[in-house]
């Protein structure tokens, strides 16, 4: 069965510092990988996704994630965070033959301090 | 355009009561999904509709939970004989077609007292 592990429940960081949110997954088949973000009092929004091709994917607001098959990881990084990046971040996977079913990690709260 | 909407935004009910949670997907989206998010956890898949039919209901926890989508648009999640453990945020999502990007609604926070 698939599972997603986000070991860090909360990551505090100062504004303009770099950040990495860790995500590891377990699956016996090929997967698609996603990062979702939930801003305070808002619904989940897709931040970026890996389906195939280049293992490095980027979002429009400066986040990037790299699919590492050997380490079964899909860590999210940003070189310089803003106060507005404060949110809950969820990593998710889906199997290629049942891609409608997202399996989520427990989330990481990114807290950006001035 | 309008996103996925869910009503009510909050629902408080007593143990043993019946509740209905409504989801209005984005217009034209054929696929609809329900998830449940317990406190401190990520969303957990419940059921997936393709059109009017439930294509996968493997995530429904037991037979007290049931969902319908009679006209292929609005969906209702129904919970009978509610228990305190059912307290959670129930999320609905929709996508244009099977496997496409899922757009989530704001959720319904259900509290069973």
PDB file of N, CA, C and O in Angstrom, chain A residues 34 36 38 41-46 49 88 90 96-107, chain B residues 33 35 37 40-45 48 55-56 58-59 91 98-106:
ATOM      1  N   UNK A  34       2.808  15.102  -5.952  1.00  0.00           N
ATOM      2  CA  UNK A  34       2.196  16.430  -5.869  1.00  0.00           C
ATOM      3  C   UNK A  34       2.594  17.121  -4.568  1.00  0.00           C
ATOM      4  O   UNK A  34       2.846  16.474  -3.553  1.00  0.00           O
ATOM      5  N   UNK A  36       0.614  20.164  -2.416  1.00  0.00           N
ATOM      6  CA  UNK A  36      -0.521  21.063  -2.267  1.00  0.00           C
ATOM      7  C   UNK A  36      -0.219  22.049  -1.134  1.00  0.00           C
ATOM      8  O   UNK A  36       0.480  21.722  -0.178  1.00  0.00           O
ATOM      9  N   UNK A  38      -2.090  24.913   1.580  1.00  0.00           N
ATOM     10  CA  UNK A  38      -3.337  25.392   2.172  1.00  0.00           C
ATOM     11  C   UNK A  38      -3.031  26.653   2.977  1.00  0.00           C
ATOM     12  O   UNK A  38      -2.437  26.558   4.064  1.00  0.00           O
ATOM     13  N   UNK A  41      -7.426  29.689   6.212  1.00  0.00           N
ATOM     14  CA  UNK A  41      -8.841  29.914   5.853  1.00  0.00           C
ATOM     15  C   UNK A  41      -9.115  29.758   4.357  1.00  0.00           C
ATOM     16  O   UNK A  41     -10.082  30.333   3.839  1.00  0.00           O
ATOM     17  N   UNK A  42      -8.278  28.986   3.670  1.00  0.00           N
ATOM     18  CA  UNK A  42      -8.513  28.715   2.255  1.00  0.00           C
ATOM     19  C   UNK A  42      -8.462  27.219   1.994  1.00  0.00           C
ATOM     20  O   UNK A  42      -8.006  26.444   2.828  1.00  0.00           O
ATOM     21  N   UNK A  43      -8.944  26.816   0.829  1.00  0.00           N
ATOM     22  CA  UNK A  43      -8.906  25.411   0.452  1.00  0.00           C
ATOM     23  C   UNK A  43      -7.549  24.996  -0.078  1.00  0.00           C
ATOM     24  O   UNK A  43      -6.673  25.820  -0.321  1.00  0.00           O
ATOM     25  N   UNK A  44      -7.374  23.710  -0.257  1.00  0.00           N
ATOM     26  CA  UNK A  44      -6.139  23.164  -0.815  1.00  0.00           C
ATOM     27  C   UNK A  44      -5.947  23.623  -2.251  1.00  0.00           C
ATOM     28  O   UNK A  44      -6.882  23.605  -3.046  1.00  0.00           O
ATOM     29  N   UNK A  45      -4.710  23.998  -2.576  1.00  0.00           N
ATOM     30  CA  UNK A  45      -4.382  24.406  -3.942  1.00  0.00           C
ATOM     31  C   UNK A  45      -3.167  23.611  -4.408  1.00  0.00           C
ATOM     32  O   UNK A  45      -2.227  23.415  -3.648  1.00  0.00           O
ATOM     33  N   UNK A  46      -3.196  23.184  -5.654  1.00  0.00           N
ATOM     34  CA  UNK A  46      -2.051  22.489  -6.210  1.00  0.00           C
ATOM     35  C   UNK A  46      -0.891  23.466  -6.387  1.00  0.00           C
ATOM     36  O   UNK A  46      -1.046  24.517  -7.003  1.00  0.00           O
ATOM     37  N   UNK A  49       3.552  19.579  -9.497  1.00  0.00           N
ATOM     38  CA  UNK A  49       3.346  18.140  -9.669  1.00  0.00           C
ATOM     39  C   UNK A  49       4.439  17.552 -10.549  1.00  0.00           C
ATOM     40  O   UNK A  49       4.998  18.235 -11.411  1.00  0.00           O
ATOM     41  N   UNK A  88       0.152  25.646   5.302  1.00  0.00           N
ATOM     42  CA  UNK A  88       0.331  24.210   5.509  1.00  0.00           C
ATOM     43  C   UNK A  88       0.614  23.602   4.139  1.00  0.00           C
ATOM     44  O   UNK A  88      -0.091  23.886   3.166  1.00  0.00           O
ATOM     45  N   UNK A  90       1.160  20.074   1.934  1.00  0.00           N
ATOM     46  CA  UNK A  90       0.889  18.644   1.912  1.00  0.00           C
ATOM     47  C   UNK A  90       1.527  18.006   0.689  1.00  0.00           C
ATOM     48  O   UNK A  90       1.321  18.465  -0.435  1.00  0.00           O
ATOM     49  N   UNK A  96      -0.173   5.380 -10.873  1.00  0.00           N
ATOM     50  CA  UNK A  96      -0.445   5.729 -12.259  1.00  0.00           C
ATOM     51  C   UNK A  96      -1.734   5.110 -12.777  1.00  0.00           C
ATOM     52  O   UNK A  96      -2.424   5.703 -13.599  1.00  0.00           O
ATOM     53  N   UNK A  97      -2.100   3.920 -12.288  1.00  0.00           N
ATOM     54  CA  UNK A  97      -3.317   3.304 -12.807  1.00  0.00           C
ATOM     55  C   UNK A  97      -4.559   3.639 -11.986  1.00  0.00           C
ATOM     56  O   UNK A  97      -5.639   3.163 -12.276  1.00  0.00           O
ATOM     57  N   UNK A  98      -4.398   4.444 -10.960  1.00  0.00           N
ATOM     58  CA  UNK A  98      -5.551   4.947 -10.196  1.00  0.00           C
ATOM     59  C   UNK A  98      -5.238   6.368  -9.772  1.00  0.00           C
ATOM     60  O   UNK A  98      -5.260   6.705  -8.587  1.00  0.00           O
ATOM     61  N   UNK A  99      -4.955   7.191 -10.774  1.00  0.00           N
ATOM     62  CA  UNK A  99      -4.419   8.519 -10.491  1.00  0.00           C
ATOM     63  C   UNK A  99      -5.438   9.465  -9.883  1.00  0.00           C
ATOM     64  O   UNK A  99      -5.094  10.568  -9.491  1.00  0.00           O
ATOM     65  N   UNK A 100      -6.704   9.023  -9.799  1.00  0.00           N
ATOM     66  CA  UNK A 100      -7.699   9.879  -9.170  1.00  0.00           C
ATOM     67  C   UNK A 100      -7.566   9.875  -7.657  1.00  0.00           C
ATOM     68  O   UNK A 100      -8.068  10.758  -6.976  1.00  0.00           O
ATOM     69  N   UNK A 101      -6.930   8.849  -7.095  1.00  0.00           N
ATOM     70  CA  UNK A 101      -6.884   8.673  -5.648  1.00  0.00           C
ATOM     71  C   UNK A 101      -5.595   9.252  -5.109  1.00  0.00           C
ATOM     72  O   UNK A 101      -4.518   8.679  -5.277  1.00  0.00           O
ATOM     73  N   UNK A 102      -5.689  10.405  -4.462  1.00  0.00           N
ATOM     74  CA  UNK A 102      -4.524  11.036  -3.859  1.00  0.00           C
ATOM     75  C   UNK A 102      -4.329  10.520  -2.440  1.00  0.00           C
ATOM     76  O   UNK A 102      -5.278  10.463  -1.662  1.00  0.00           O
ATOM     77  N   UNK A 103      -3.090  10.138  -2.137  1.00  0.00           N
ATOM     78  CA  UNK A 103      -2.710   9.739  -0.785  1.00  0.00           C
ATOM     79  C   UNK A 103      -1.840  10.860  -0.223  1.00  0.00           C
ATOM     80  O   UNK A 103      -0.771  11.145  -0.773  1.00  0.00           O
ATOM     81  N   UNK A 104      -2.294  11.474   0.848  1.00  0.00           N
ATOM     82  CA  UNK A 104      -1.624  12.643   1.401  1.00  0.00           C
ATOM     83  C   UNK A 104      -0.761  12.293   2.606  1.00  0.00           C
ATOM     84  O   UNK A 104      -1.062  11.368   3.372  1.00  0.00           O
ATOM     85  N   UNK A 105       0.289  13.093   2.779  1.00  0.00           N
ATOM     86  CA  UNK A 105       1.035  13.075   4.028  1.00  0.00           C
ATOM     87  C   UNK A 105       0.286  13.881   5.074  1.00  0.00           C
ATOM     88  O   UNK A 105      -0.775  14.461   4.801  1.00  0.00           O
ATOM     89  N   UNK A 106       0.835  13.937   6.261  1.00  0.00           N
ATOM     90  CA  UNK A 106       0.153  14.606   7.376  1.00  0.00           C
ATOM     91  C   UNK A 106       0.361  16.113   7.384  1.00  0.00           C
ATOM     92  O   UNK A 106      -0.223  16.806   8.214  1.00  0.00           O
ATOM     93  N   UNK A 107       1.190  16.616   6.475  1.00  0.00           N
ATOM     94  CA  UNK A 107       1.346  18.053   6.332  1.00  0.00           C
ATOM     95  C   UNK A 107       2.501  18.620   7.137  1.00  0.00           C
ATOM     96  O   UNK A 107       2.909  18.071   8.167  1.00  0.00           O
TER      97      UNK A 107
ATOM     98  N   UNK B  33     -14.709  14.046  -6.132  1.00  0.00           N
ATOM     99  CA  UNK B  33     -14.030  13.271  -5.093  1.00  0.00           C
ATOM    100  C   UNK B  33     -14.431  13.801  -3.717  1.00  0.00           C
ATOM    101  O   UNK B  33     -14.600  15.007  -3.538  1.00  0.00           O
ATOM    102  N   UNK B  35     -13.000  13.656   0.316  1.00  0.00           N
ATOM    103  CA  UNK B  35     -11.915  13.319   1.234  1.00  0.00           C
ATOM    104  C   UNK B  35     -12.336  13.731   2.637  1.00  0.00           C
ATOM    105  O   UNK B  35     -13.197  14.593   2.822  1.00  0.00           O
ATOM    106  N   UNK B  37     -10.561  14.991   6.365  1.00  0.00           N
ATOM    107  CA  UNK B  37      -9.324  15.440   6.994  1.00  0.00           C
ATOM    108  C   UNK B  37      -9.547  15.571   8.488  1.00  0.00           C
ATOM    109  O   UNK B  37     -10.253  16.471   8.956  1.00  0.00           O
ATOM    110  N   UNK B  40      -4.906  17.433  12.432  1.00  0.00           N
ATOM    111  CA  UNK B  40      -3.489  17.101  12.413  1.00  0.00           C
ATOM    112  C   UNK B  40      -3.082  16.086  11.357  1.00  0.00           C
ATOM    113  O   UNK B  40      -1.933  15.633  11.339  1.00  0.00           O
ATOM    114  N   UNK B  41      -4.011  15.746  10.483  1.00  0.00           N
ATOM    115  CA  UNK B  41      -3.725  14.754   9.439  1.00  0.00           C
ATOM    116  C   UNK B  41      -3.942  15.349   8.058  1.00  0.00           C
ATOM    117  O   UNK B  41      -4.572  16.401   7.905  1.00  0.00           O
ATOM    118  N   UNK B  42      -3.425  14.667   7.064  1.00  0.00           N
ATOM    119  CA  UNK B  42      -3.717  15.049   5.706  1.00  0.00           C
ATOM    120  C   UNK B  42      -5.058  14.483   5.268  1.00  0.00           C
ATOM    121  O   UNK B  42      -5.624  13.604   5.931  1.00  0.00           O
ATOM    122  N   UNK B  43      -5.601  14.989   4.166  1.00  0.00           N
ATOM    123  CA  UNK B  43      -6.872  14.456   3.666  1.00  0.00           C
ATOM    124  C   UNK B  43      -6.765  12.968   3.347  1.00  0.00           C
ATOM    125  O   UNK B  43      -5.731  12.489   2.888  1.00  0.00           O
ATOM    126  N   UNK B  44      -7.877  12.264   3.577  1.00  0.00           N
ATOM    127  CA  UNK B  44      -7.956  10.828   3.346  1.00  0.00           C
ATOM    128  C   UNK B  44      -9.071  10.572   2.337  1.00  0.00           C
ATOM    129  O   UNK B  44     -10.205  11.018   2.513  1.00  0.00           O
ATOM    130  N   UNK B  45      -8.744   9.842   1.275  1.00  0.00           N
ATOM    131  CA  UNK B  45      -9.702   9.568   0.199  1.00  0.00           C
ATOM    132  C   UNK B  45     -10.898   8.782   0.709  1.00  0.00           C
ATOM    133  O   UNK B  45     -10.754   7.810   1.460  1.00  0.00           O
ATOM    134  N   UNK B  48     -14.886   8.354  -5.162  1.00  0.00           N
ATOM    135  CA  UNK B  48     -14.673   9.044  -6.430  1.00  0.00           C
ATOM    136  C   UNK B  48     -15.852   8.740  -7.352  1.00  0.00           C
ATOM    137  O   UNK B  48     -16.253   7.579  -7.500  1.00  0.00           O
ATOM    138  N   UNK B  55     -17.211   5.336  -8.950  1.00  0.00           N
ATOM    139  CA  UNK B  55     -16.224   4.465  -9.575  1.00  0.00           C
ATOM    140  C   UNK B  55     -15.338   3.773  -8.547  1.00  0.00           C
ATOM    141  O   UNK B  55     -14.792   2.698  -8.806  1.00  0.00           O
ATOM    142  N   UNK B  56     -15.174   4.388  -7.397  1.00  0.00           N
ATOM    143  CA  UNK B  56     -14.344   3.803  -6.343  1.00  0.00           C
ATOM    144  C   UNK B  56     -14.834   4.341  -5.009  1.00  0.00           C
ATOM    145  O   UNK B  56     -14.694   5.529  -4.747  1.00  0.00           O
ATOM    146  N   UNK B  58     -13.894   2.752  -2.102  1.00  0.00           N
ATOM    147  CA  UNK B  58     -13.099   1.941  -1.178  1.00  0.00           C
ATOM    148  C   UNK B  58     -12.670   2.688   0.076  1.00  0.00           C
ATOM    149  O   UNK B  58     -12.285   2.069   1.062  1.00  0.00           O
ATOM    150  N   UNK B  59     -12.728   4.015   0.050  1.00  0.00           N
ATOM    151  CA  UNK B  59     -12.303   4.786   1.201  1.00  0.00           C
ATOM    152  C   UNK B  59     -13.398   5.056   2.225  1.00  0.00           C
ATOM    153  O   UNK B  59     -13.104   5.554   3.317  1.00  0.00           O
ATOM    154  N   UNK B  91     -13.810  17.290   2.737  1.00  0.00           N
ATOM    155  CA  UNK B  91     -13.407  18.046   1.560  1.00  0.00           C
ATOM    156  C   UNK B  91     -13.985  17.418   0.301  1.00  0.00           C
ATOM    157  O   UNK B  91     -14.016  16.203   0.164  1.00  0.00           O
ATOM    158  N   UNK B  98     -11.213  12.308 -15.535  1.00  0.00           N
ATOM    159  CA  UNK B  98     -10.508  11.323 -14.705  1.00  0.00           C
ATOM    160  C   UNK B  98      -9.016  11.593 -14.706  1.00  0.00           C
ATOM    161  O   UNK B  98      -8.402  11.745 -15.766  1.00  0.00           O
ATOM    162  N   UNK B  99      -8.416  11.693 -13.514  1.00  0.00           N
ATOM    163  CA  UNK B  99      -6.981  11.814 -13.411  1.00  0.00           C
ATOM    164  C   UNK B  99      -6.434  13.212 -13.622  1.00  0.00           C
ATOM    165  O   UNK B  99      -5.225  13.433 -13.487  1.00  0.00           O
ATOM    166  N   UNK B 100      -7.280  14.161 -13.944  1.00  0.00           N
ATOM    167  CA  UNK B 100      -6.846  15.539 -14.164  1.00  0.00           C
ATOM    168  C   UNK B 100      -6.645  16.233 -12.813  1.00  0.00           C
ATOM    169  O   UNK B 100      -6.979  15.676 -11.758  1.00  0.00           O
ATOM    170  N   UNK B 101      -6.121  17.449 -12.834  1.00  0.00           N
ATOM    171  CA  UNK B 101      -5.891  18.192 -11.602  1.00  0.00           C
ATOM    172  C   UNK B 101      -7.179  18.332 -10.806  1.00  0.00           C
ATOM    173  O   UNK B 101      -8.229  18.666 -11.354  1.00  0.00           O
ATOM    174  N   UNK B 102      -7.092  18.076  -9.509  1.00  0.00           N
ATOM    175  CA  UNK B 102      -8.248  18.167  -8.637  1.00  0.00           C
ATOM    176  C   UNK B 102      -8.296  19.552  -7.989  1.00  0.00           C
ATOM    177  O   UNK B 102      -7.305  20.012  -7.432  1.00  0.00           O
ATOM    178  N   UNK B 103      -9.466  20.170  -8.055  1.00  0.00           N
ATOM    179  CA  UNK B 103      -9.696  21.473  -7.441  1.00  0.00           C
ATOM    180  C   UNK B 103     -10.552  21.257  -6.196  1.00  0.00           C
ATOM    181  O   UNK B 103     -11.632  20.676  -6.282  1.00  0.00           O
ATOM    182  N   UNK B 104     -10.053  21.734  -5.065  1.00  0.00           N
ATOM    183  CA  UNK B 104     -10.697  21.465  -3.792  1.00  0.00           C
ATOM    184  C   UNK B 104     -11.603  22.607  -3.359  1.00  0.00           C
ATOM    185  O   UNK B 104     -11.320  23.786  -3.589  1.00  0.00           O
ATOM    186  N   UNK B 105     -12.682  22.232  -2.689  1.00  0.00           N
ATOM    187  CA  UNK B 105     -13.541  23.193  -2.037  1.00  0.00           C
ATOM    188  C   UNK B 105     -12.999  23.540  -0.659  1.00  0.00           C
ATOM    189  O   UNK B 105     -12.014  22.964  -0.207  1.00  0.00           O
ATOM    190  N   UNK B 106     -13.652  24.487   0.032  1.00  0.00           N
ATOM    191  CA  UNK B 106     -13.179  24.937   1.345  1.00  0.00           C
ATOM    192  C   UNK B 106     -13.459  23.958   2.474  1.00  0.00           C
ATOM    193  O   UNK B 106     -12.898  24.095   3.560  1.00  0.00           O
TER     194      UNK B 106
END
